Coordinates of N, CA and C in Angstrom, one line a residue:
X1 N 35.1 15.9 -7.2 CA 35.4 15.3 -6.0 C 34.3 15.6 -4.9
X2 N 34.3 16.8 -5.0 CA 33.0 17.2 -3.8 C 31.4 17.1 -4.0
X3 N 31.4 16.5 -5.2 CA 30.0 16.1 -5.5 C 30.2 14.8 -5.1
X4 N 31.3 13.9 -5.8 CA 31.1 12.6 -4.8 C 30.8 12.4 -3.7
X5 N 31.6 13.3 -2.6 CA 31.7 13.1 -1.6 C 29.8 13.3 -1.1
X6 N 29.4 14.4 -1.4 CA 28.2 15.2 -1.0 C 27.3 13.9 -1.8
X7 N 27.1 13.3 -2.5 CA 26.6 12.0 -3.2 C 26.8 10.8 -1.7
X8 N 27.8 10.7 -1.4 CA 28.3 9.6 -0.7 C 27.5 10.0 1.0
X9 N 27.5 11.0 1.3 CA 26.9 11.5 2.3 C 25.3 11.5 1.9
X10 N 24.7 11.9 0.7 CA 23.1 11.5 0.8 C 22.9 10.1 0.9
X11 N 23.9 9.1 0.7 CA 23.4 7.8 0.5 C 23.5 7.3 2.2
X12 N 24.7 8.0 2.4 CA 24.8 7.8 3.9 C 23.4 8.0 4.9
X13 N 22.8 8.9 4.4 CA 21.3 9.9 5.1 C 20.9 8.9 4.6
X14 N 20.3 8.2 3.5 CA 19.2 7.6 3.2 C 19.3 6.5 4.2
X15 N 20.5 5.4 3.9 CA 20.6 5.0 4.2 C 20.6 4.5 6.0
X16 N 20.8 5.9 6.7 CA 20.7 5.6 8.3 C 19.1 5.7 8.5
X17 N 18.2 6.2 7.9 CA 17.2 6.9 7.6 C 16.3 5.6 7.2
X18 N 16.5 4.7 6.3 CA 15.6 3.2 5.9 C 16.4 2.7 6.4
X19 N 17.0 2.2 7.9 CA 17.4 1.2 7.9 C 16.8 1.3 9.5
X20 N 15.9 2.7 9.9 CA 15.1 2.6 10.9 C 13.6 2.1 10.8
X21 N 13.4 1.7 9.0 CA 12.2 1.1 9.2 C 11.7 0.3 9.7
X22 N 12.5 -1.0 9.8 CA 11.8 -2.4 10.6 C 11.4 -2.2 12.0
X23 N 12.5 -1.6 12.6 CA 12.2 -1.5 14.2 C 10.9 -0.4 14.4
X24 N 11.0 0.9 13.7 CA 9.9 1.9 13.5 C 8.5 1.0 13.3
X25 N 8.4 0.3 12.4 CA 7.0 -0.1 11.8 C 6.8 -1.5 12.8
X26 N 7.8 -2.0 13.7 CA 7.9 -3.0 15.0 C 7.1 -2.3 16.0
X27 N 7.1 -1.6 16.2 CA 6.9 -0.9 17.2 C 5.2 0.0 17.0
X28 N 5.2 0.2 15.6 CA 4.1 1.1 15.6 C 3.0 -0.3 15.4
X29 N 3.0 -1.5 15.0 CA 2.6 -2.2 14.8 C 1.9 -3.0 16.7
X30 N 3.0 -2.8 17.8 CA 2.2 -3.2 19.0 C 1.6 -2.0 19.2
X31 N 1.8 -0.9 19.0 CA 0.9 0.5 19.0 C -0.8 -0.1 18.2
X32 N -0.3 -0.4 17.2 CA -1.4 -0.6 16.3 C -2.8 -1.3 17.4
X33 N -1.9 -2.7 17.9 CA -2.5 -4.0 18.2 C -3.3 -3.3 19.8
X34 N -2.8 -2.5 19.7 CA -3.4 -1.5 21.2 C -4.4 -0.7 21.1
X35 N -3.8 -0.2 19.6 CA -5.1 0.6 19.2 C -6.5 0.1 18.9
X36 N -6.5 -1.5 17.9 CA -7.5 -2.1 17.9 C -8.2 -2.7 19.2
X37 N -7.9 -3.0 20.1 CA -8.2 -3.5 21.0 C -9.0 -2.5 22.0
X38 N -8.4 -1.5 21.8 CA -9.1 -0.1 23.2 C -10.2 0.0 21.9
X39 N -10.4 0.4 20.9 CA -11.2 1.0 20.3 C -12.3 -0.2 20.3
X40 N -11.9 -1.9 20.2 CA -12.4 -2.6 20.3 C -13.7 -2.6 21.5
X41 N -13.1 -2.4 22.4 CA -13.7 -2.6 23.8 C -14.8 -1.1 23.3
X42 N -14.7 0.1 23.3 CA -15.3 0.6 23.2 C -16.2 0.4 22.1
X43 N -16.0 -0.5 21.0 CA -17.5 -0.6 20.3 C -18.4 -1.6 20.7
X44 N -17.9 -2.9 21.6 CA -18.2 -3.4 22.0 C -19.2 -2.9 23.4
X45 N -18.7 -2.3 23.8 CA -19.3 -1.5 24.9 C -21.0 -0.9 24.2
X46 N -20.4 -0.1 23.5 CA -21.6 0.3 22.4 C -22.9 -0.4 21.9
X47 N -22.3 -1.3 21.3 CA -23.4 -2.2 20.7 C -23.8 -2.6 22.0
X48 N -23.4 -3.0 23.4 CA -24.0 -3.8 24.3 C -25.0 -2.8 24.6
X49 N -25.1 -1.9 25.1 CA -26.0 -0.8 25.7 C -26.9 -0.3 24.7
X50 N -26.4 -0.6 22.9 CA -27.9 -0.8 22.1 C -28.6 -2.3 22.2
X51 N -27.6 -3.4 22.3 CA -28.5 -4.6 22.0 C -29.2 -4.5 23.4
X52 N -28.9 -4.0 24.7 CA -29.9 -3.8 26.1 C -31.2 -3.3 25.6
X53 N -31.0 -2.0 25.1 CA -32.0 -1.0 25.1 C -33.1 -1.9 24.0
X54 N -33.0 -2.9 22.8 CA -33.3 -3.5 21.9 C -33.1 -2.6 20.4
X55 N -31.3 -2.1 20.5 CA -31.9 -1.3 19.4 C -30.1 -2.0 18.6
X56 N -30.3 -1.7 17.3 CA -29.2 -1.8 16.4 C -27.9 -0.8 16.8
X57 N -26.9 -1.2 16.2 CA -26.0 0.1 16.1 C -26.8 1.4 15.6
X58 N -26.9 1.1 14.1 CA -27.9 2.2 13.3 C -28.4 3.3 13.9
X59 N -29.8 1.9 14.6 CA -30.6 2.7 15.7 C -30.1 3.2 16.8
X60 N -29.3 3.2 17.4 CA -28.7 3.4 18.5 C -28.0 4.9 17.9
X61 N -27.6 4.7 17.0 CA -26.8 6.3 16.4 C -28.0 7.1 15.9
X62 N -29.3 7.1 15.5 CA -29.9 7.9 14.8 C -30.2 8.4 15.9
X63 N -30.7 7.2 17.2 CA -31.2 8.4 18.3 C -30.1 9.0 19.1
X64 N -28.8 9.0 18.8 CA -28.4 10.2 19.6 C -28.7 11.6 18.9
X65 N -29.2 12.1 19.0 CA -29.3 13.7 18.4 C -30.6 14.4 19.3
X66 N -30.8 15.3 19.1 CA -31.7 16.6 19.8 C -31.4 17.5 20.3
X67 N -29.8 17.2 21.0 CA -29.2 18.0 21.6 C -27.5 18.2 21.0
X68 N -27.2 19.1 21.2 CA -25.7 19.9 20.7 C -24.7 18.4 21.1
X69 N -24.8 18.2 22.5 CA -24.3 17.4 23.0 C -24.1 15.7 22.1
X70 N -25.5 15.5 22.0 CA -25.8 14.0 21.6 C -25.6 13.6 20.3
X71 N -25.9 15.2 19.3 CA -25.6 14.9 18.0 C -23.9 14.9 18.0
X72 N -23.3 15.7 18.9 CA -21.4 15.4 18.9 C -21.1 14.2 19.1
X73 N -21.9 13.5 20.4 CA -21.3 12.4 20.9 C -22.1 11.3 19.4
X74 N -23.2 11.5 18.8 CA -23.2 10.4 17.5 C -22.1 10.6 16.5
X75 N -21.5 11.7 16.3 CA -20.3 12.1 15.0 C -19.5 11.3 15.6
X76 N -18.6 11.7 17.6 CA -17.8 11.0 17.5 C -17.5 8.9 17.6
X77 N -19.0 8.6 17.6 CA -18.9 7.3 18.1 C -18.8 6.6 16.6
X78 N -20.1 7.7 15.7 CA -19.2 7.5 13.9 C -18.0 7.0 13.3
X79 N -17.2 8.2 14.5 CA -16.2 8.4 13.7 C -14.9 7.1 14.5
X80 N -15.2 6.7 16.0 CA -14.7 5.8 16.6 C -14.7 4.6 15.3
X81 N -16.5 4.0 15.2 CA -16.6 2.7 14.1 C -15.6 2.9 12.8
X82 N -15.9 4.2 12.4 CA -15.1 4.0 10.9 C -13.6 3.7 11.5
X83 N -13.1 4.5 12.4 CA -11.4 4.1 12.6 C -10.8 2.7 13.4
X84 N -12.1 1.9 13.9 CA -12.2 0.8 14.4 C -12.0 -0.4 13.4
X85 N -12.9 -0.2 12.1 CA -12.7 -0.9 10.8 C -11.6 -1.0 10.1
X86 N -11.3 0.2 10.4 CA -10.0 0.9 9.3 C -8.7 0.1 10.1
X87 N -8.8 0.1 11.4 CA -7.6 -0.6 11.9 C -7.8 -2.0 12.2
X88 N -8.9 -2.2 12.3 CA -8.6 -3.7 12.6 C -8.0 -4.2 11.3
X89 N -9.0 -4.0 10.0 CA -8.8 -3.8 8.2 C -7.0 -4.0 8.2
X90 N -6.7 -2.9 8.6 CA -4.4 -2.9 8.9 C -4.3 -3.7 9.6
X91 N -4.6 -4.3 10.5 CA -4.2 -4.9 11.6 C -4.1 -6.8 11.1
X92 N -5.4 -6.9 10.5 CA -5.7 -8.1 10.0 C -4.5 -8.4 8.3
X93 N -4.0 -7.5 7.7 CA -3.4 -7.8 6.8 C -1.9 -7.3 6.9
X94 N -1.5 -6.8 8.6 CA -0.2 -6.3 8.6 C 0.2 -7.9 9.9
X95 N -0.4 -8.6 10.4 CA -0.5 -9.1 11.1 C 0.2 -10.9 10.9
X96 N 1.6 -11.0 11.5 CA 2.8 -12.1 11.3 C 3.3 -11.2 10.1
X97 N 3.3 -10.4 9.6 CA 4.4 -9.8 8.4 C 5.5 -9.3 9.0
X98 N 7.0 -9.7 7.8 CA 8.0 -9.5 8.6 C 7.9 -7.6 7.6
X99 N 9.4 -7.0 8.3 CA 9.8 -5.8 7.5 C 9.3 -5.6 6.0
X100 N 10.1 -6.5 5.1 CA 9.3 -6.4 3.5 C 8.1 -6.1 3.5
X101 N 7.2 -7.0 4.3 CA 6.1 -6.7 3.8 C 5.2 -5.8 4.3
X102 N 5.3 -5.7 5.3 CA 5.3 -3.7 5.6 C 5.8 -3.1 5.2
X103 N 6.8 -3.2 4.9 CA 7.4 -2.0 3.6 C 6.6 -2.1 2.6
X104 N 5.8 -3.0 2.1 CA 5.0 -3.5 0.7 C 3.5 -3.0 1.5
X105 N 3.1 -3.1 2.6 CA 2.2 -2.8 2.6 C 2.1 -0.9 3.5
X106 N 2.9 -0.2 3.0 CA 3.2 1.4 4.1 C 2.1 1.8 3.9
X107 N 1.0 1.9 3.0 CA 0.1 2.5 3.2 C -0.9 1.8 4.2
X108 N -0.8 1.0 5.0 CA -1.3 0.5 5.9 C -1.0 0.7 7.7
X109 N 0.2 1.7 7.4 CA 1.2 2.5 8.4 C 0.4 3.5 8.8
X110 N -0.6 4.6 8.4 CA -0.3 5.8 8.0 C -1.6 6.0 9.3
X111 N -1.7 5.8 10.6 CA -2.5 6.2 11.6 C -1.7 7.3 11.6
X112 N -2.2 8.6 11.7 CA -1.5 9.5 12.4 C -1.3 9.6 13.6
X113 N -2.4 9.3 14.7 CA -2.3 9.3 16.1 C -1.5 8.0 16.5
X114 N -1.4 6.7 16.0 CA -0.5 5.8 16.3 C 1.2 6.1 15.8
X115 N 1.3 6.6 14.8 CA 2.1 7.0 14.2 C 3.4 8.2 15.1
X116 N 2.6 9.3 15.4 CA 3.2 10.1 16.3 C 3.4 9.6 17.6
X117 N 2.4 8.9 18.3 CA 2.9 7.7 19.3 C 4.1 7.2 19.2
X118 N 4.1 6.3 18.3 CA 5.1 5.8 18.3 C 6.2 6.3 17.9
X119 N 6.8 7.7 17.3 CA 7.5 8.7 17.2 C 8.2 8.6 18.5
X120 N 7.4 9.3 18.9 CA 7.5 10.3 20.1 C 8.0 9.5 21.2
X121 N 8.3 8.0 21.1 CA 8.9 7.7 22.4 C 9.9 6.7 21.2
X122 N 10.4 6.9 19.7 CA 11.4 5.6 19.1 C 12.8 6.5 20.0
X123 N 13.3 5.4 19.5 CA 14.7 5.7 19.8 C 15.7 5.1 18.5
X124 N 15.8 5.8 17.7 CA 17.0 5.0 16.5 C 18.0 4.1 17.1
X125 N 18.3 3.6 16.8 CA 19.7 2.0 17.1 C 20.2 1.6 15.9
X126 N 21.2 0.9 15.5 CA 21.8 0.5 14.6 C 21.4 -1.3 14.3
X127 N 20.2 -1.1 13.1 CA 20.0 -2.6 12.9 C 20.8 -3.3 12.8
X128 N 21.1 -4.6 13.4 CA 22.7 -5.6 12.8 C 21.6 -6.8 12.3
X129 N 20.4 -6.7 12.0 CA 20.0 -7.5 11.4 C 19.5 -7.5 9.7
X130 N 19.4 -8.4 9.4 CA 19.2 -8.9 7.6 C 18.3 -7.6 7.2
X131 N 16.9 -7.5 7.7 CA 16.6 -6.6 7.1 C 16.9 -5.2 7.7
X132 N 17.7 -4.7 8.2 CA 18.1 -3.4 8.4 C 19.3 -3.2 7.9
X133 N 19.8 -4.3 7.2 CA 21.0 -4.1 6.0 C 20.2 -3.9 4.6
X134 N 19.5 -4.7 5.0 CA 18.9 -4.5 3.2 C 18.3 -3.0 3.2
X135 N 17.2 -2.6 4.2 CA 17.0 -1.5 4.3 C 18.0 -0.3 3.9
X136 N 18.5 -0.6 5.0 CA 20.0 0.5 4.6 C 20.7 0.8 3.1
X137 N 20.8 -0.6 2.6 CA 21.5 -0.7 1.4 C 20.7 0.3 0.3
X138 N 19.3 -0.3 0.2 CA 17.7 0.7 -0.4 C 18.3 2.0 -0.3
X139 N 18.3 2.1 1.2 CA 18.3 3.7 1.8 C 19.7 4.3 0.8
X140 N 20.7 3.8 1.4 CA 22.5 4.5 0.8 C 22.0 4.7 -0.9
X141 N 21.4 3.8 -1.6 CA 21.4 3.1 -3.1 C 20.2 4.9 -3.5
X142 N 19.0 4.5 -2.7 CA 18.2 6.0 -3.1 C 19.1 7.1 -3.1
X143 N 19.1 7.5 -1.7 CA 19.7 8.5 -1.0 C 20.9 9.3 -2.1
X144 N 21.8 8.5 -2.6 CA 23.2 8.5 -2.9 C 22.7 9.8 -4.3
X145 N 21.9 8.6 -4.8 CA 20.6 8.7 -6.4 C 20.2 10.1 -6.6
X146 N 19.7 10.1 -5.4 CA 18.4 11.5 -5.4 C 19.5 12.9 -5.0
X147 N 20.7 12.6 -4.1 CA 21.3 13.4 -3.9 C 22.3 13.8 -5.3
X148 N 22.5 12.7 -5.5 CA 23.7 13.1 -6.9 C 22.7 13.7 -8.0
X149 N 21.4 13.4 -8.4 CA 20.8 14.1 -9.4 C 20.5 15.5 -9.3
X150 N 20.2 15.8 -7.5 CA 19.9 17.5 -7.6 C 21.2 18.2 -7.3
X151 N 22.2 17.3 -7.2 CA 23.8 18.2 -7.6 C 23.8 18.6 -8.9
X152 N 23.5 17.7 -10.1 CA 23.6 17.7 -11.0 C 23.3 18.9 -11.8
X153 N 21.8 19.0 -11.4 CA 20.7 19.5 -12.0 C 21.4 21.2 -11.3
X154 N 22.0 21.3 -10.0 CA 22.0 22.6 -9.5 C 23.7 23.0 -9.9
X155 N 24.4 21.8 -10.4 CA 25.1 22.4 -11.1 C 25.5 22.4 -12.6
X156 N 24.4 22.1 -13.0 CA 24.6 22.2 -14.4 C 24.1 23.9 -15.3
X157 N 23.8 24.6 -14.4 CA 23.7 26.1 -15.2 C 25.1 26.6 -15.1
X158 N 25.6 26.3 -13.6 CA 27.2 26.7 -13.4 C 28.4 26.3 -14.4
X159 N 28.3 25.2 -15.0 CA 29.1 25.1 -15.8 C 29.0 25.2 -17.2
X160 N 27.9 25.4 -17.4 CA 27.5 26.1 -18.9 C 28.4 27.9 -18.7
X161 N 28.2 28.3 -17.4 CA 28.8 29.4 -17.4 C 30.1 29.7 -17.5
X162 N 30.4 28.4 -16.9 CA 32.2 28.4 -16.9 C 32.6 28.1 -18.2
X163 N 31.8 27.0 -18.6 CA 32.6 26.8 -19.9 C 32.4 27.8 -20.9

């Protein structure tokens, strides 16, 4: 009986737990569209003050260096383009997708800095919509699963003992 019940409460967990994905991945998604945009503006900024000077991105990055300073500021402007790619890259294939398919596409979730953003100010609510049942249902259906097997498993030395 108390494994049921302890079963019925992991599914419970999973389930309140995936049924905060739609609005979660809602939300980190106008994060996202924010993120592409600011980082936008700044490469765009970039390239203009190389295409002035007459120089490429490339060239515009090889000559920053000589100084402590300038070879930092080439790593970070590096490292701005690669995360610029990388999200527009998510942005462009997470972009009109409902719940499913962010759920099918999560590794396309995984900004850390947008991520904790959008943490840091969600607010959980109770989906009453289609996909935050189905979610849920996932979540209860895992949850229930994963919790009843490590009862299992942690009580199955105990009753070899008893019996």
């Amino acid at each position: 009986m108390i494994l049921r019940v302890l079963t019925l409460v992991g599914g419970l967990a999973g389930a309140a737990t995936t049924s905060q994905f739609p609005e979660f991945s809602q939300q980190y998604m106008q994060r996202l569209g924010g993120a592409v945009d600011a980082l936008g503006e700044v490469v765009a900024d970039f390239d203009a003050s190389a295409q002035a000077a007459g120089l490429s991105r490339e060239t515009a990055l090889e000559q920053l260096q000589g100084t402590a300073f300038l070879d930092r500021r080439r790593l970070d402007m590096t490292a701005t383009f690669t995360r610029f790619e990388r999200l527009k890259g998510d942005m462009a294939a997470l972009e009109g997708q409902g719940p499913f398919m962010r759920a099918y596409n999560l590794p396309r979730l995984t900004d850390s800095q947008i991520a904790r953003a959008t943490w840091k100010i969600y607010q959980p609510a109770v989906p009453l919509n289609f996909a935050g049942i189905i979610f849920a249902v996932f979540g209860f259906l895992i949850g229930g699963a994963i919790l009843g097997a490590v009862l299992k498993v942690i009580g199955w030395p105990l009753r070899r003992l008893a019996g």
